[in-house]
């Protein structure tokens, strides 16, 4: 991170995301606060991948706000600028589409995403897969978990060449799960 303005922008993103996700929980058995997820994704990017680019970290914190809350892309642009809006837009599914279509679009769009969006997507998949290894989400069958791993492998294949640390971690998970 470069200066006080970067720190201010990141803290504002944490505050914004915390407010937007305040009533949400994860689907795990412990129903952990949803905000743990975007914070965890940003932490993976910073701590494991060694990336301190504030736009990537802010985008990681905000990556699910449009998809999972009443946040709009316009609201993100007003509060965080056009670049952050663009990265989050690349990371967001269009919830008006059927789930299978959204999942296929993630696979198809992955190779054409910006570097910043690819980093966020890699860290997001890594966080989610680690969560799945800890326990099956409420309402998920073992088959659904396995399908998620296979789908995530396909998305990650399109993100290769972005960050070797994150890719190595993901490859290890896929190999250990037997989907590689």
PDB file of C-alpha atoms in Angstrom:
ATOM      1  CA  UNK A   1       0.000   0.000   0.000  1.00  0.00           C
ATOM      2  CA  UNK A   2       1.284   3.374  -0.935  1.00  0.00           C
ATOM      3  CA  UNK A   3      -0.162   6.090   1.282  1.00  0.00           C
ATOM      4  CA  UNK A   4      -2.775   7.263   3.766  1.00  0.00           C
ATOM      5  CA  UNK A   5      -5.382   7.584   1.021  1.00  0.00           C
ATOM      6  CA  UNK A   6      -4.954   3.883   0.205  1.00  0.00           C
ATOM      7  CA  UNK A   7      -5.439   2.896   3.830  1.00  0.00           C
ATOM      8  CA  UNK A   8      -8.474   5.195   4.063  1.00  0.00           C
ATOM      9  CA  UNK A   9      -9.988   3.644   0.910  1.00  0.00           C
ATOM     10  CA  UNK A  10      -9.470   0.106   2.224  1.00  0.00           C
ATOM     11  CA  UNK A  11     -10.961   0.898   5.632  1.00  0.00           C
ATOM     12  CA  UNK A  12     -13.941   2.553   3.910  1.00  0.00           C
ATOM     13  CA  UNK A  13     -14.417  -0.631   1.865  1.00  0.00           C
ATOM     14  CA  UNK A  14     -14.384  -2.768   5.032  1.00  0.00           C
ATOM     15  CA  UNK A  15     -16.956  -0.470   6.615  1.00  0.00           C
ATOM     16  CA  UNK A  16     -19.150  -0.436   3.484  1.00  0.00           C
ATOM     17  CA  UNK A  17     -19.044  -4.232   3.087  1.00  0.00           C
ATOM     18  CA  UNK A  18     -19.658  -4.821   6.800  1.00  0.00           C
ATOM     19  CA  UNK A  19     -22.798  -2.689   6.675  1.00  0.00           C
ATOM     20  CA  UNK A  20     -24.044  -4.303   3.463  1.00  0.00           C
ATOM     21  CA  UNK A  21     -23.447  -7.878   4.690  1.00  0.00           C
ATOM     22  CA  UNK A  22     -24.482  -7.197   8.319  1.00  0.00           C
ATOM     23  CA  UNK A  23     -27.551  -9.437   8.311  1.00  0.00           C
ATOM     24  CA  UNK A  24     -25.991 -12.284   6.328  1.00  0.00           C
ATOM     25  CA  UNK A  25     -24.300 -15.474   7.479  1.00  0.00           C
ATOM     26  CA  UNK A  26     -22.347 -18.158   5.661  1.00  0.00           C
ATOM     27  CA  UNK A  27     -24.051 -21.461   4.893  1.00  0.00           C
ATOM     28  CA  UNK A  28     -21.703 -23.399   7.171  1.00  0.00           C
ATOM     29  CA  UNK A  29     -22.908 -25.209  10.258  1.00  0.00           C
ATOM     30  CA  UNK A  30     -21.640 -22.399  12.531  1.00  0.00           C
ATOM     31  CA  UNK A  31     -23.426 -19.704  10.478  1.00  0.00           C
ATOM     32  CA  UNK A  32     -20.360 -17.470  10.639  1.00  0.00           C
ATOM     33  CA  UNK A  33     -20.889 -13.805   9.759  1.00  0.00           C
ATOM     34  CA  UNK A  34     -20.788 -13.375   5.988  1.00  0.00           C
ATOM     35  CA  UNK A  35     -18.311 -10.484   6.248  1.00  0.00           C
ATOM     36  CA  UNK A  36     -15.674 -13.051   7.263  1.00  0.00           C
ATOM     37  CA  UNK A  37     -15.653 -14.206   3.635  1.00  0.00           C
ATOM     38  CA  UNK A  38     -14.690 -10.966   1.825  1.00  0.00           C
ATOM     39  CA  UNK A  39     -12.235 -10.115   4.602  1.00  0.00           C
ATOM     40  CA  UNK A  40     -10.758 -13.600   4.269  1.00  0.00           C
ATOM     41  CA  UNK A  41     -10.451 -13.222   0.491  1.00  0.00           C
ATOM     42  CA  UNK A  42      -8.597  -9.925   0.935  1.00  0.00           C
ATOM     43  CA  UNK A  43      -6.386 -11.563   3.562  1.00  0.00           C
ATOM     44  CA  UNK A  44      -5.473 -14.414   1.204  1.00  0.00           C
ATOM     45  CA  UNK A  45      -4.509 -11.863  -1.445  1.00  0.00           C
ATOM     46  CA  UNK A  46      -2.405  -9.835   0.963  1.00  0.00           C
ATOM     47  CA  UNK A  47      -0.916 -12.487   3.256  1.00  0.00           C
ATOM     48  CA  UNK A  48      -0.523 -15.466   0.951  1.00  0.00           C
ATOM     49  CA  UNK A  49      -0.193 -13.953  -2.522  1.00  0.00           C
ATOM     50  CA  UNK A  50       1.817 -10.990  -1.230  1.00  0.00           C
ATOM     51  CA  UNK A  51      -0.261  -8.489  -3.183  1.00  0.00           C
ATOM     52  CA  UNK A  52      -0.763  -5.070  -1.608  1.00  0.00           C
ATOM     53  CA  UNK A  53      -2.387  -3.269  -4.554  1.00  0.00           C
ATOM     54  CA  UNK A  54      -5.187  -1.302  -2.886  1.00  0.00           C
ATOM     55  CA  UNK A  55      -7.568  -1.617  -5.844  1.00  0.00           C
ATOM     56  CA  UNK A  56      -7.325  -5.408  -5.723  1.00  0.00           C
ATOM     57  CA  UNK A  57      -7.778  -5.494  -1.944  1.00  0.00           C
ATOM     58  CA  UNK A  58     -10.738  -3.093  -2.020  1.00  0.00           C
ATOM     59  CA  UNK A  59     -12.318  -5.116  -4.835  1.00  0.00           C
ATOM     60  CA  UNK A  60     -11.843  -8.307  -2.828  1.00  0.00           C
ATOM     61  CA  UNK A  61     -13.636  -6.765   0.149  1.00  0.00           C
ATOM     62  CA  UNK A  62     -16.475  -5.580  -2.088  1.00  0.00           C
ATOM     63  CA  UNK A  63     -16.618  -8.508  -4.537  1.00  0.00           C
ATOM     64  CA  UNK A  64     -19.946  -9.926  -3.289  1.00  0.00           C
ATOM     65  CA  UNK A  65     -21.764  -6.699  -2.423  1.00  0.00           C
ATOM     66  CA  UNK A  66     -23.636  -6.343  -5.720  1.00  0.00           C
ATOM     67  CA  UNK A  67     -24.250 -10.055  -6.118  1.00  0.00           C
ATOM     68  CA  UNK A  68     -25.476 -10.671  -2.572  1.00  0.00           C
ATOM     69  CA  UNK A  69     -26.859  -7.357  -1.252  1.00  0.00           C
ATOM     70  CA  UNK A  70     -28.860  -4.396  -2.526  1.00  0.00           C
ATOM     71  CA  UNK A  71     -25.674  -2.608  -3.654  1.00  0.00           C
ATOM     72  CA  UNK A  72     -25.549  -1.351  -7.237  1.00  0.00           C
ATOM     73  CA  UNK A  73     -22.550  -0.962  -9.516  1.00  0.00           C
ATOM     74  CA  UNK A  74     -23.344   2.751  -9.669  1.00  0.00           C
ATOM     75  CA  UNK A  75     -23.129   2.944  -5.874  1.00  0.00           C
ATOM     76  CA  UNK A  76     -19.710   1.285  -5.953  1.00  0.00           C
ATOM     77  CA  UNK A  77     -18.517   3.702  -8.625  1.00  0.00           C
ATOM     78  CA  UNK A  78     -19.708   6.730  -6.641  1.00  0.00           C
ATOM     79  CA  UNK A  79     -18.033   5.510  -3.453  1.00  0.00           C
ATOM     80  CA  UNK A  80     -14.909   3.776  -4.787  1.00  0.00           C
ATOM     81  CA  UNK A  81     -14.378   4.853  -8.385  1.00  0.00           C
ATOM     82  CA  UNK A  82     -14.703   3.412 -11.855  1.00  0.00           C
ATOM     83  CA  UNK A  83     -11.791   0.966 -11.570  1.00  0.00           C
ATOM     84  CA  UNK A  84     -13.179  -0.743  -8.448  1.00  0.00           C
ATOM     85  CA  UNK A  85     -16.615  -0.878 -10.041  1.00  0.00           C
ATOM     86  CA  UNK A  86     -15.115  -2.593 -13.085  1.00  0.00           C
ATOM     87  CA  UNK A  87     -13.216  -5.202 -11.094  1.00  0.00           C
ATOM     88  CA  UNK A  88     -16.248  -6.018  -8.932  1.00  0.00           C
ATOM     89  CA  UNK A  89     -18.404  -6.169 -12.067  1.00  0.00           C
ATOM     90  CA  UNK A  90     -16.037  -8.757 -13.549  1.00  0.00           C
ATOM     91  CA  UNK A  91     -16.315 -10.807 -10.343  1.00  0.00           C
ATOM     92  CA  UNK A  92     -20.112 -10.636 -10.081  1.00  0.00           C
ATOM     93  CA  UNK A  93     -22.666 -13.051 -11.455  1.00  0.00           C
ATOM     94  CA  UNK A  94     -25.820 -11.755 -13.082  1.00  0.00           C
ATOM     95  CA  UNK A  95     -28.419 -13.076 -10.642  1.00  0.00           C
ATOM     96  CA  UNK A  96     -31.197 -12.656 -13.218  1.00  0.00           C
ATOM     97  CA  UNK A  97     -29.751 -15.679 -15.050  1.00  0.00           C
ATOM     98  CA  UNK A  98     -30.259 -19.315 -14.112  1.00  0.00           C
ATOM     99  CA  UNK A  99     -27.613 -20.804 -11.812  1.00  0.00           C
ATOM    100  CA  UNK A 100     -26.256 -23.199 -14.463  1.00  0.00           C
ATOM    101  CA  UNK A 101     -25.905 -20.344 -16.966  1.00  0.00           C
ATOM    102  CA  UNK A 102     -24.095 -18.183 -14.391  1.00  0.00           C
ATOM    103  CA  UNK A 103     -21.694 -20.991 -13.563  1.00  0.00           C
ATOM    104  CA  UNK A 104     -20.945 -21.650 -17.233  1.00  0.00           C
ATOM    105  CA  UNK A 105     -20.371 -17.931 -17.820  1.00  0.00           C
ATOM    106  CA  UNK A 106     -17.778 -17.877 -15.034  1.00  0.00           C
ATOM    107  CA  UNK A 107     -15.886 -20.667 -16.800  1.00  0.00           C
ATOM    108  CA  UNK A 108     -16.080 -18.934 -20.178  1.00  0.00           C
ATOM    109  CA  UNK A 109     -15.203 -15.423 -18.945  1.00  0.00           C
ATOM    110  CA  UNK A 110     -12.336 -16.393 -16.632  1.00  0.00           C
ATOM    111  CA  UNK A 111      -9.532 -16.300 -19.243  1.00  0.00           C
ATOM    112  CA  UNK A 112     -10.620 -12.862 -20.453  1.00  0.00           C
ATOM    113  CA  UNK A 113     -10.838 -11.207 -17.036  1.00  0.00           C
ATOM    114  CA  UNK A 114      -8.457  -8.445 -16.002  1.00  0.00           C
ATOM    115  CA  UNK A 115      -5.450  -9.363 -13.891  1.00  0.00           C
ATOM    116  CA  UNK A 116      -7.099  -7.718 -10.859  1.00  0.00           C
ATOM    117  CA  UNK A 117     -10.327  -9.683 -11.267  1.00  0.00           C
ATOM    118  CA  UNK A 118      -8.384 -12.919 -11.785  1.00  0.00           C
ATOM    119  CA  UNK A 119      -6.569 -12.420  -8.479  1.00  0.00           C
ATOM    120  CA  UNK A 120      -9.857 -11.813  -6.654  1.00  0.00           C
ATOM    121  CA  UNK A 121     -11.442 -14.852  -8.313  1.00  0.00           C
ATOM    122  CA  UNK A 122      -8.505 -17.114  -7.414  1.00  0.00           C
ATOM    123  CA  UNK A 123      -8.591 -16.013  -3.781  1.00  0.00           C
ATOM    124  CA  UNK A 124     -12.396 -16.326  -3.683  1.00  0.00           C
ATOM    125  CA  UNK A 125     -12.273 -19.894  -4.974  1.00  0.00           C
ATOM    126  CA  UNK A 126      -9.450 -20.741  -2.567  1.00  0.00           C
ATOM    127  CA  UNK A 127     -11.427 -19.393   0.399  1.00  0.00           C
ATOM    128  CA  UNK A 128     -14.597 -21.239  -0.640  1.00  0.00           C
ATOM    129  CA  UNK A 129     -12.820 -24.537  -1.257  1.00  0.00           C
ATOM    130  CA  UNK A 130     -11.074 -24.357   2.104  1.00  0.00           C
ATOM    131  CA  UNK A 131     -14.472 -23.716   3.688  1.00  0.00           C
ATOM    132  CA  UNK A 132     -15.902 -26.774   1.938  1.00  0.00           C
ATOM    133  CA  UNK A 133     -13.030 -28.900   3.211  1.00  0.00           C
ATOM    134  CA  UNK A 134     -13.910 -27.833   6.783  1.00  0.00           C
ATOM    135  CA  UNK A 135     -17.507 -28.958   6.434  1.00  0.00           C
ATOM    136  CA  UNK A 136     -20.489 -29.379   4.187  1.00  0.00           C
ATOM    137  CA  UNK A 137     -22.744 -26.300   4.059  1.00  0.00           C
ATOM    138  CA  UNK A 138     -26.233 -26.659   5.489  1.00  0.00           C
ATOM    139  CA  UNK A 139     -28.515 -28.109   2.820  1.00  0.00           C
ATOM    140  CA  UNK A 140     -25.683 -29.335   0.572  1.00  0.00           C
ATOM    141  CA  UNK A 141     -25.202 -32.984  -0.349  1.00  0.00           C
ATOM    142  CA  UNK A 142     -21.767 -34.551  -0.768  1.00  0.00           C
ATOM    143  CA  UNK A 143     -22.526 -34.689  -4.494  1.00  0.00           C
ATOM    144  CA  UNK A 144     -23.118 -30.923  -4.597  1.00  0.00           C
ATOM    145  CA  UNK A 145     -19.799 -30.347  -2.820  1.00  0.00           C
ATOM    146  CA  UNK A 146     -18.019 -32.557  -5.369  1.00  0.00           C
ATOM    147  CA  UNK A 147     -19.732 -30.719  -8.235  1.00  0.00           C
ATOM    148  CA  UNK A 148     -18.519 -27.405  -6.786  1.00  0.00           C
ATOM    149  CA  UNK A 149     -14.925 -28.685  -6.738  1.00  0.00           C
ATOM    150  CA  UNK A 150     -15.165 -29.839 -10.363  1.00  0.00           C
ATOM    151  CA  UNK A 151     -16.709 -26.527 -11.450  1.00  0.00           C
ATOM    152  CA  UNK A 152     -14.117 -24.504  -9.486  1.00  0.00           C
ATOM    153  CA  UNK A 153     -11.349 -26.481 -11.209  1.00  0.00           C
ATOM    154  CA  UNK A 154     -12.774 -25.398 -14.574  1.00  0.00           C
ATOM    155  CA  UNK A 155     -12.954 -21.733 -13.528  1.00  0.00           C
ATOM    156  CA  UNK A 156      -9.429 -21.796 -12.097  1.00  0.00           C
ATOM    157  CA  UNK A 157      -8.094 -23.358 -15.320  1.00  0.00           C
ATOM    158  CA  UNK A 158      -9.056 -20.132 -17.077  1.00  0.00           C
ATOM    159  CA  UNK A 159      -7.251 -18.027 -14.476  1.00  0.00           C
ATOM    160  CA  UNK A 160      -3.874 -19.801 -14.764  1.00  0.00           C
ATOM    161  CA  UNK A 161      -0.782 -17.670 -15.124  1.00  0.00           C
ATOM    162  CA  UNK A 162      -2.032 -15.016 -12.709  1.00  0.00           C
ATOM    163  CA  UNK A 163      -0.459 -15.830  -9.336  1.00  0.00           C
ATOM    164  CA  UNK A 164       1.658 -18.938  -8.821  1.00  0.00           C
ATOM    165  CA  UNK A 165       1.206 -18.993  -5.033  1.00  0.00           C
ATOM    166  CA  UNK A 166      -2.594 -19.055  -5.205  1.00  0.00           C
ATOM    167  CA  UNK A 167      -2.576 -21.466  -8.141  1.00  0.00           C
ATOM    168  CA  UNK A 168      -0.271 -23.880  -6.304  1.00  0.00           C
ATOM    169  CA  UNK A 169      -2.555 -23.806  -3.252  1.00  0.00           C
ATOM    170  CA  UNK A 170      -5.589 -24.475  -5.437  1.00  0.00           C
ATOM    171  CA  UNK A 171      -3.820 -27.274  -7.342  1.00  0.00           C
ATOM    172  CA  UNK A 172      -2.963 -28.941  -4.030  1.00  0.00           C
ATOM    173  CA  UNK A 173      -6.586 -28.793  -2.917  1.00  0.00           C
ATOM    174  CA  UNK A 174      -7.823 -30.188  -6.248  1.00  0.00           C
ATOM    175  CA  UNK A 175      -5.221 -32.962  -6.188  1.00  0.00           C
ATOM    176  CA  UNK A 176      -6.030 -33.913  -2.583  1.00  0.00           C
ATOM    177  CA  UNK A 177      -9.749 -33.915  -3.363  1.00  0.00           C
ATOM    178  CA  UNK A 178      -9.133 -36.137  -6.395  1.00  0.00           C
ATOM    179  CA  UNK A 179     -10.593 -33.824  -9.046  1.00  0.00           C
ATOM    180  CA  UNK A 180      -7.261 -33.156 -10.721  1.00  0.00           C
TER     181      UNK A 180
END
